[in-house]
Short mmCIF file of C-alpha atoms in Angstrom, two decimals:
data_model
loop_
_atom_site.label_atom_id
_atom_site.label_comp_id
_atom_site.label_asym_id
_atom_site.label_seq_id
_atom_site.Cartn_x
_atom_site.Cartn_y
_atom_site.Cartn_z
CA MET A 26 -72.93 70.79 23.38
CA ALA A 27 -70.99 73.40 25.29
CA ASP A 28 -68.32 70.87 26.10
CA ASN A 29 -68.11 69.79 22.52
CA SER A 30 -67.86 73.42 21.37
CA GLN A 31 -65.11 74.09 23.88
CA LYS A 32 -63.21 71.01 22.71
CA THR A 33 -63.57 72.10 19.13
CA GLU A 34 -62.22 75.55 19.91
CA ASP A 35 -59.28 74.04 21.82
CA PHE A 36 -58.53 71.75 18.92
CA ASP A 37 -58.66 74.64 16.44
CA THR A 38 -56.38 76.74 18.61
CA ASP A 39 -53.81 73.98 19.05
CA ASP A 40 -54.00 73.10 15.39
CA LYS A 41 -53.39 76.71 14.33
CA ASN A 42 -50.44 76.91 16.67
CA ASN A 43 -48.90 73.64 15.52
CA GLN A 44 -49.53 73.88 11.78
CA CYS A 45 -47.23 75.96 9.54
CA LEU A 46 -48.35 75.39 6.00
CA SER A 47 -51.94 74.07 6.22
CA THR A 48 -54.64 72.69 8.48
CA VAL A 49 -55.64 69.10 8.52
CA SER A 50 -57.45 68.45 5.25
CA TRP A 51 -59.82 65.63 4.62
CA CYS A 52 -60.41 64.19 1.21
CA ASN A 53 -63.54 62.21 0.55
CA GLY A 54 -63.29 59.54 -2.02
CA VAL A 55 -65.09 56.28 -2.50
CA GLY A 56 -65.80 55.97 1.15
CA ASN A 57 -62.12 56.43 2.10
CA GLU A 58 -60.52 59.27 4.01
CA ALA A 59 -56.82 60.35 3.66
CA LEU A 60 -54.67 62.73 5.69
CA VAL A 61 -52.66 65.22 3.50
CA VAL A 62 -49.39 67.14 4.24
CA VAL A 63 -48.91 68.49 7.73
CA GLU A 64 -45.75 70.33 8.76
CA SER A 65 -45.21 71.66 12.26
CA LYS A 66 -43.44 74.84 13.27
CA ASP A 67 -40.63 72.76 14.76
CA GLN A 68 -40.12 71.02 11.44
CA CYS A 69 -40.04 74.38 9.61
CA LYS A 70 -37.55 75.71 12.10
CA THR A 71 -35.31 72.64 11.74
CA LYS A 72 -35.48 72.88 7.96
CA GLY A 73 -34.57 76.56 8.08
CA GLN A 74 -31.56 75.86 10.29
CA SER A 75 -30.46 73.07 7.94
CA ASP A 76 -30.67 75.37 4.91
CA GLU A 77 -28.72 78.05 6.74
CA HIS A 78 -26.05 75.50 7.73
CA LYS A 79 -25.74 74.33 4.11
CA THR A 80 -25.40 77.92 2.93
CA LEU A 81 -22.67 78.67 5.48
CA ARG A 82 -20.85 75.45 4.62
CA ARG A 83 -21.04 76.25 0.91
CA LEU A 84 -19.75 79.75 1.59
CA MET A 85 -16.83 78.39 3.61
CA GLN A 86 -16.02 75.90 0.84
CA ASN A 87 -16.02 78.70 -1.73
CA ARG A 88 -13.72 80.80 0.43
CA GLU A 89 -11.35 77.83 0.91
CA ALA A 90 -11.33 77.13 -2.83
CA ALA A 91 -10.58 80.78 -3.54
CA ARG A 92 -7.74 80.74 -0.99
CA LYS A 93 -6.20 77.63 -2.53
CA SER A 94 -6.55 79.16 -5.99
CA ARG A 95 -4.66 82.26 -4.84
CA LEU A 96 -1.92 80.07 -3.33
CA ARG A 97 -1.59 78.06 -6.55
CA LYS A 98 -1.41 81.24 -8.58
CA LYS A 99 1.25 82.65 -6.27
CA ALA A 100 3.27 79.42 -6.47
CA TYR A 101 2.98 79.42 -10.27
CA VAL A 102 4.17 83.01 -10.52
CA GLN A 103 7.09 82.17 -8.21
CA GLN A 104 7.94 79.14 -10.34
CA LEU A 105 7.97 81.28 -13.47
CA GLU A 106 10.27 83.78 -11.78
CA ASN A 107 12.63 81.00 -10.62
CA SER A 108 12.69 79.55 -14.13
CA ARG A 109 13.48 82.95 -15.58
CA LEU A 110 16.36 83.44 -13.15
CA ARG A 111 17.67 79.92 -13.81
CA LEU A 112 17.53 80.50 -17.57
CA ALA A 113 19.44 83.75 -17.21
CA GLN A 114 22.06 81.95 -15.09
CA ILE A 115 22.45 79.16 -17.67
CA GLU A 116 22.80 81.68 -20.49
CA HIS A 117 25.48 83.49 -18.50
CA GLU A 118 27.35 80.23 -17.85
CA LEU A 119 27.14 79.24 -21.51
CA GLN A 120 28.59 82.59 -22.50
CA GLN A 121 31.49 82.04 -20.10
CA VAL A 122 32.07 78.56 -21.49
CA ARG A 123 32.22 79.84 -25.06
CA GLN A 124 34.67 82.56 -24.11
CA GLN A 125 36.96 80.54 -21.84
CA GLY A 126 36.44 76.93 -22.87
CA THR A 127 35.97 75.92 -19.22
CA PHE A 128 33.80 77.01 -16.36
CA VAL A 129 35.95 77.50 -13.28
CA ALA A 130 34.18 77.29 -9.96
CA PRO A 131 34.46 80.46 -7.85
CA GLY A 132 37.23 80.27 -5.27
CA VAL A 133 38.77 77.11 -6.78
CA THR A 134 42.33 77.18 -8.03
CA ALA A 135 44.50 74.54 -9.60
CA ASP A 136 48.23 73.94 -9.56
CA HIS A 137 50.52 73.42 -12.56
CA GLY A 138 48.38 75.62 -14.79
CA HIS A 139 45.44 73.20 -14.99
CA SER A 140 41.97 74.66 -14.53
CA ILE A 141 39.40 72.76 -12.52
CA VAL A 142 35.98 72.51 -14.09
CA GLY A 143 33.36 73.68 -11.64
CA ASN A 144 30.27 73.07 -13.77
CA SER A 145 30.92 70.52 -16.48
CA ASN A 146 27.22 70.27 -17.26
CA ALA A 147 27.18 73.84 -18.56
CA GLY A 148 30.13 73.00 -20.82
CA SER A 149 28.33 69.92 -22.12
CA VAL A 150 25.20 71.91 -22.90
CA ALA A 151 27.25 74.54 -24.70
CA PHE A 152 29.01 71.91 -26.80
CA ASP A 153 25.73 70.16 -27.68
CA MET A 154 24.22 73.44 -28.85
CA ASP A 155 27.29 74.34 -30.92
CA TYR A 156 27.47 70.84 -32.38
CA ALA A 157 23.80 70.97 -33.41
CA ARG A 158 24.47 74.22 -35.27
CA TRP A 159 27.57 72.64 -36.83
CA VAL A 160 25.51 69.68 -38.11
CA ASP A 161 22.94 72.01 -39.69
CA GLU A 162 25.65 74.01 -41.45
CA HIS A 163 27.46 70.83 -42.51
CA GLN A 164 24.29 69.46 -44.08
CA ARG A 165 23.87 72.69 -46.03
CA LEU A 166 27.44 72.44 -47.37
CA ILE A 167 26.94 68.78 -48.31
CA ASN A 168 23.73 69.66 -50.15
CA ASP A 169 25.65 72.29 -52.12
CA ILE A 170 28.21 69.66 -53.15
CA ARG A 171 25.48 67.21 -54.13
CA SER A 172 23.76 69.84 -56.25
CA ALA A 173 27.08 70.78 -57.87
CA ILE A 174 27.79 67.16 -58.82
CA ASN A 175 24.29 66.62 -60.18
CA SER A 176 24.60 69.77 -62.29
CA GLN A 177 28.05 68.63 -63.53
CA MET A 178 29.80 71.69 -62.15
CA GLY A 179 33.45 72.20 -63.11
CA ASP A 180 36.43 71.13 -60.99
CA ASN A 181 37.30 74.69 -59.96
CA GLU A 182 33.87 75.25 -58.43
CA LEU A 183 33.92 71.82 -56.80
CA HIS A 184 37.37 72.56 -55.42
CA LEU A 185 36.01 75.60 -53.57
CA LEU A 186 33.05 73.66 -52.17
CA VAL A 187 35.28 70.80 -50.99
CA ASP A 188 37.65 73.23 -49.31
CA GLY A 189 34.67 74.80 -47.56
CA VAL A 190 33.70 71.43 -46.07
CA MET A 191 37.30 70.76 -45.02
CA VAL A 192 37.43 74.09 -43.18
CA HIS A 193 34.10 73.23 -41.58
CA TYR A 194 35.57 69.96 -40.26
CA ASP A 195 38.40 71.98 -38.72
CA GLU A 196 35.79 73.97 -36.80
CA LEU A 197 34.34 70.72 -35.44
CA TYR A 198 37.70 69.67 -34.01
CA LYS A 199 38.06 73.06 -32.36
CA LEU A 200 34.61 72.66 -30.78
CA LYS A 201 35.51 69.19 -29.53
CA SER A 202 38.74 70.50 -28.03
CA ILE A 203 36.78 73.11 -26.08
CA GLY A 204 34.16 70.52 -25.12
CA ALA A 205 36.82 68.10 -23.86
CA LYS A 206 38.26 70.79 -21.60
CA ALA A 207 34.80 71.39 -20.14
CA ASP A 208 33.75 67.73 -19.81
CA VAL A 209 36.07 65.09 -21.23
CA PHE A 210 33.70 62.23 -20.38
CA HIS A 211 30.88 63.85 -22.36
CA ILE A 212 33.03 63.88 -25.50
CA LEU A 213 34.55 60.46 -24.86
CA SER A 214 31.22 58.72 -24.26
CA GLY A 215 29.62 60.26 -27.36
CA LEU A 216 26.52 61.50 -25.53
CA TRP A 217 26.27 64.22 -28.19
CA LYS A 218 25.69 61.50 -30.82
CA THR A 219 22.75 59.16 -31.37
CA PRO A 220 22.92 55.77 -29.60
CA ALA A 221 23.49 53.97 -32.91
CA GLU A 222 26.43 56.26 -33.76
CA ARG A 223 28.02 55.47 -30.40
CA CYS A 224 28.33 51.83 -31.45
CA PHE A 225 30.85 52.95 -34.09
CA MET A 226 32.68 55.50 -31.97
CA TRP A 227 36.30 55.30 -30.95
CA LEU A 228 37.81 57.96 -28.69
CA GLY A 229 35.05 60.48 -29.35
CA GLY A 230 34.59 59.87 -33.07
CA PHE A 231 34.73 57.45 -35.98
CA ARG A 232 37.85 55.48 -36.88
CA SER A 233 39.62 57.08 -39.83
CA SER A 234 40.68 53.65 -41.14
CA GLU A 235 37.03 52.51 -41.34
CA LEU A 236 35.95 55.62 -43.22
CA LEU A 237 38.82 55.18 -45.69
CA LYS A 238 37.72 51.59 -46.31
CA ILE A 239 34.18 52.80 -47.08
CA ILE A 240 35.47 55.53 -49.38
CA ARG A 241 37.75 53.13 -51.25
CA ASN A 242 34.87 50.71 -51.87
CA HIS A 243 32.51 53.38 -53.22
CA LEU A 244 34.73 55.58 -55.36
CA GLU A 245 35.08 54.73 -59.03
CA ALA A 246 37.78 55.46 -61.59
CA LEU A 247 40.61 55.41 -59.05
CA THR A 248 44.05 54.97 -60.55
CA ASP A 249 46.44 52.33 -59.28
CA GLN A 250 48.53 55.06 -57.72
CA GLN A 251 45.50 56.46 -55.89
CA LEU A 252 44.47 53.00 -54.68
CA MET A 253 47.96 52.36 -53.33
CA ALA A 254 48.06 55.77 -51.65
CA ILE A 255 44.68 55.18 -49.98
CA PHE A 256 45.77 51.69 -48.90
CA ASN A 257 48.97 53.06 -47.34
CA LEU A 258 47.04 55.86 -45.62
CA GLN A 259 44.58 53.33 -44.24
CA HIS A 260 47.43 51.17 -42.94
CA SER A 261 49.06 54.18 -41.25
CA CYS A 262 45.74 55.10 -39.64
CA GLN A 263 45.32 51.59 -38.26
CA GLN A 264 48.78 51.70 -36.70
CA ALA A 265 48.09 55.08 -35.08
CA GLU A 266 44.68 53.90 -33.85
CA ASP A 267 46.23 50.76 -32.36
CA ALA A 268 48.83 52.85 -30.56
CA LEU A 269 46.18 55.14 -29.07
CA SER A 270 44.03 52.16 -28.09
CA GLN A 271 46.99 50.57 -26.31
CA GLY A 272 47.60 53.86 -24.53
CA MET A 273 43.97 53.91 -23.34
CA GLU A 274 44.27 50.32 -22.12
CA GLY A 275 47.44 51.25 -20.25
CA LEU A 276 45.67 54.22 -18.66
CA GLN A 277 42.78 52.04 -17.52
CA GLN A 278 45.16 49.47 -16.06
CA SER A 279 47.15 52.17 -14.28
CA LEU A 280 43.98 53.72 -12.84
CA SER A 281 42.78 50.32 -11.67
CA GLU A 282 46.06 49.64 -9.88
CA THR A 283 46.11 53.08 -8.27
CA LEU A 284 42.52 52.91 -7.02
CA SER A 285 43.03 49.41 -5.60
CA SER A 286 46.46 50.04 -4.08
CA THR A 287 45.07 50.50 -0.56
CA SER A 288 42.42 48.54 1.26
CA THR A 289 38.99 50.09 1.63
CA GLY A 290 37.85 51.30 5.02
CA SER A 291 41.38 51.81 6.33
CA GLY A 292 40.38 55.20 7.71
CA ASN A 293 43.61 56.85 6.55
CA VAL A 294 42.28 60.08 5.07
CA VAL A 295 45.70 61.35 3.97
CA GLU A 296 46.45 58.14 2.11
CA TYR A 297 43.01 58.19 0.50
CA MET A 298 43.36 61.79 -0.68
CA GLY A 299 46.80 61.04 -2.09
CA GLN A 300 45.35 58.10 -3.98
CA MET A 301 42.59 60.28 -5.44
CA ALA A 302 45.04 63.04 -6.40
CA LEU A 303 47.23 60.56 -8.27
CA SER A 304 44.19 59.10 -10.05
CA MET A 305 43.00 62.57 -11.05
CA ALA A 306 46.41 63.37 -12.53
CA LYS A 307 46.31 60.20 -14.60
CA LEU A 308 42.72 60.81 -15.65
CA SER A 309 43.65 64.23 -17.05
CA THR A 310 45.48 62.46 -19.90
CA LEU A 311 42.09 61.46 -21.36
CA GLU A 312 41.86 64.89 -22.95
CA THR A 313 45.21 64.27 -24.65
CA PHE A 314 44.03 60.96 -26.11
CA ILE A 315 40.89 62.55 -27.55
CA HIS A 316 42.91 65.43 -28.99
CA GLN A 317 45.38 63.05 -30.65
CA ALA A 318 42.53 60.98 -32.10
CA ASP A 319 40.97 64.14 -33.59
CA ILE A 320 44.33 65.19 -35.03
CA LEU A 321 44.50 61.79 -36.73
CA ARG A 322 41.02 62.28 -38.19
CA GLN A 323 41.85 65.79 -39.36
CA GLN A 324 45.13 64.74 -41.00
CA THR A 325 43.43 61.77 -42.66
CA LEU A 326 40.89 64.07 -44.32
CA GLN A 327 43.66 66.38 -45.48
CA GLN A 328 45.69 63.47 -46.90
CA MET A 329 42.61 62.10 -48.65
CA ARG A 330 42.01 65.52 -50.20
CA ARG A 331 45.56 65.52 -51.62
CA ILE A 332 45.22 62.02 -53.08
CA LEU A 333 41.88 62.58 -54.82
CA THR A 334 40.76 65.00 -57.49
CA ALA A 335 38.21 67.69 -56.66
CA HIS A 336 35.39 65.59 -58.12
CA GLN A 337 36.55 62.44 -56.30
CA ALA A 338 36.96 64.32 -53.02
CA ALA A 339 33.44 65.70 -53.37
CA ARG A 340 32.16 62.15 -53.90
CA ALA A 341 34.14 60.94 -50.89
CA LEU A 342 32.56 63.60 -48.65
CA LEU A 343 29.12 62.53 -49.86
CA VAL A 344 29.94 58.89 -49.11
CA ILE A 345 30.99 59.76 -45.54
CA ASN A 346 27.90 61.90 -44.99
CA ASP A 347 25.53 59.27 -46.41
CA PHE A 348 27.08 56.57 -44.21
CA ILE A 349 26.56 58.63 -41.05
CA SER A 350 23.05 59.65 -42.16
CA ARG A 351 22.09 55.99 -42.56
CA ILE A 352 23.33 55.24 -39.05
CA ARG A 353 21.12 58.05 -37.72
CA ALA A 354 18.18 56.75 -39.74
CA LEU A 355 18.79 53.28 -38.32
CA ASN A 356 18.71 54.78 -34.83
CA SER A 357 15.36 56.47 -35.54
CA LEU A 358 13.87 53.26 -36.92
CA TRP A 359 15.12 51.26 -33.96
CA SER A 360 13.67 53.78 -31.50
CA ALA A 361 10.28 53.72 -33.25
CA PHE A 362 10.19 49.95 -33.67
CA PRO A 363 7.79 48.31 -31.16
CA LYS A 364 9.65 46.25 -28.59
CA GLU A 365 8.41 42.90 -27.31
CA TYR A 366 8.74 42.20 -23.62
#
């Protein structure tokens, strides 16, 4: 009995030392016995260390996330500041373009009185902005003419409205002249127009002869004298357009011959630079071609105004505007139309 008592005490002592949550419990049930939850001190210690490790890891993750958040915020603030500075620079360049017509790169000079464009992109942006404002104002003037015709306004009032549109066209040709000095290729390629409009463009604009043909087909009550005058004007426009087109073809041929006059990879830098200088001089005549084409358009409008009455001229301006508006509408429809691949 003493031995059994001693063994029992030893068992109780060891059990108390090794159990953390509970002693061994015995459940009696239908002749069966089951052992219920036993956790040792070592298991409790391991679990505590695991919880502490998870807490530290979570804390480190939170600190890292906060650090990255601060870095992103700092980068965002820096990006905003850079954008603000860039916007201020662009506004300054646009102001220079409007005042001078060209943006001359610092430290760059040009011989023979020709300025060298240092930032043609700024000039293109300035022209696009001015042209957008011109279109808005032009549409307002056209709407005034349309309202005047619908209300059967007198010829004197229509005369003033027509003259206002003619003056507004003069402003467009001035803008294009400035734009061509800044970036002649931007004006020539028609990037300031919709893609559909570019299909009809010739030297930075529409052909005067084509517009006269449209006007002649849509105006009513034209006298024989007016029809003959419009026909002669159209014929003169076609001759002038052909002459300018031949000049452009000659320029392209001359440039092609100049650029291919020496073999590539010859290594003669002096010869290469001379070739480029000659090509640049020839290329500068592009601005002249665009200017002459705009003069032809301007003079055609003025001649048309002299041939027609105030009411007929107002109708003619509406015909031109509606034709261009339909081209723009066609462009919008084409862009929105689903394409099949």
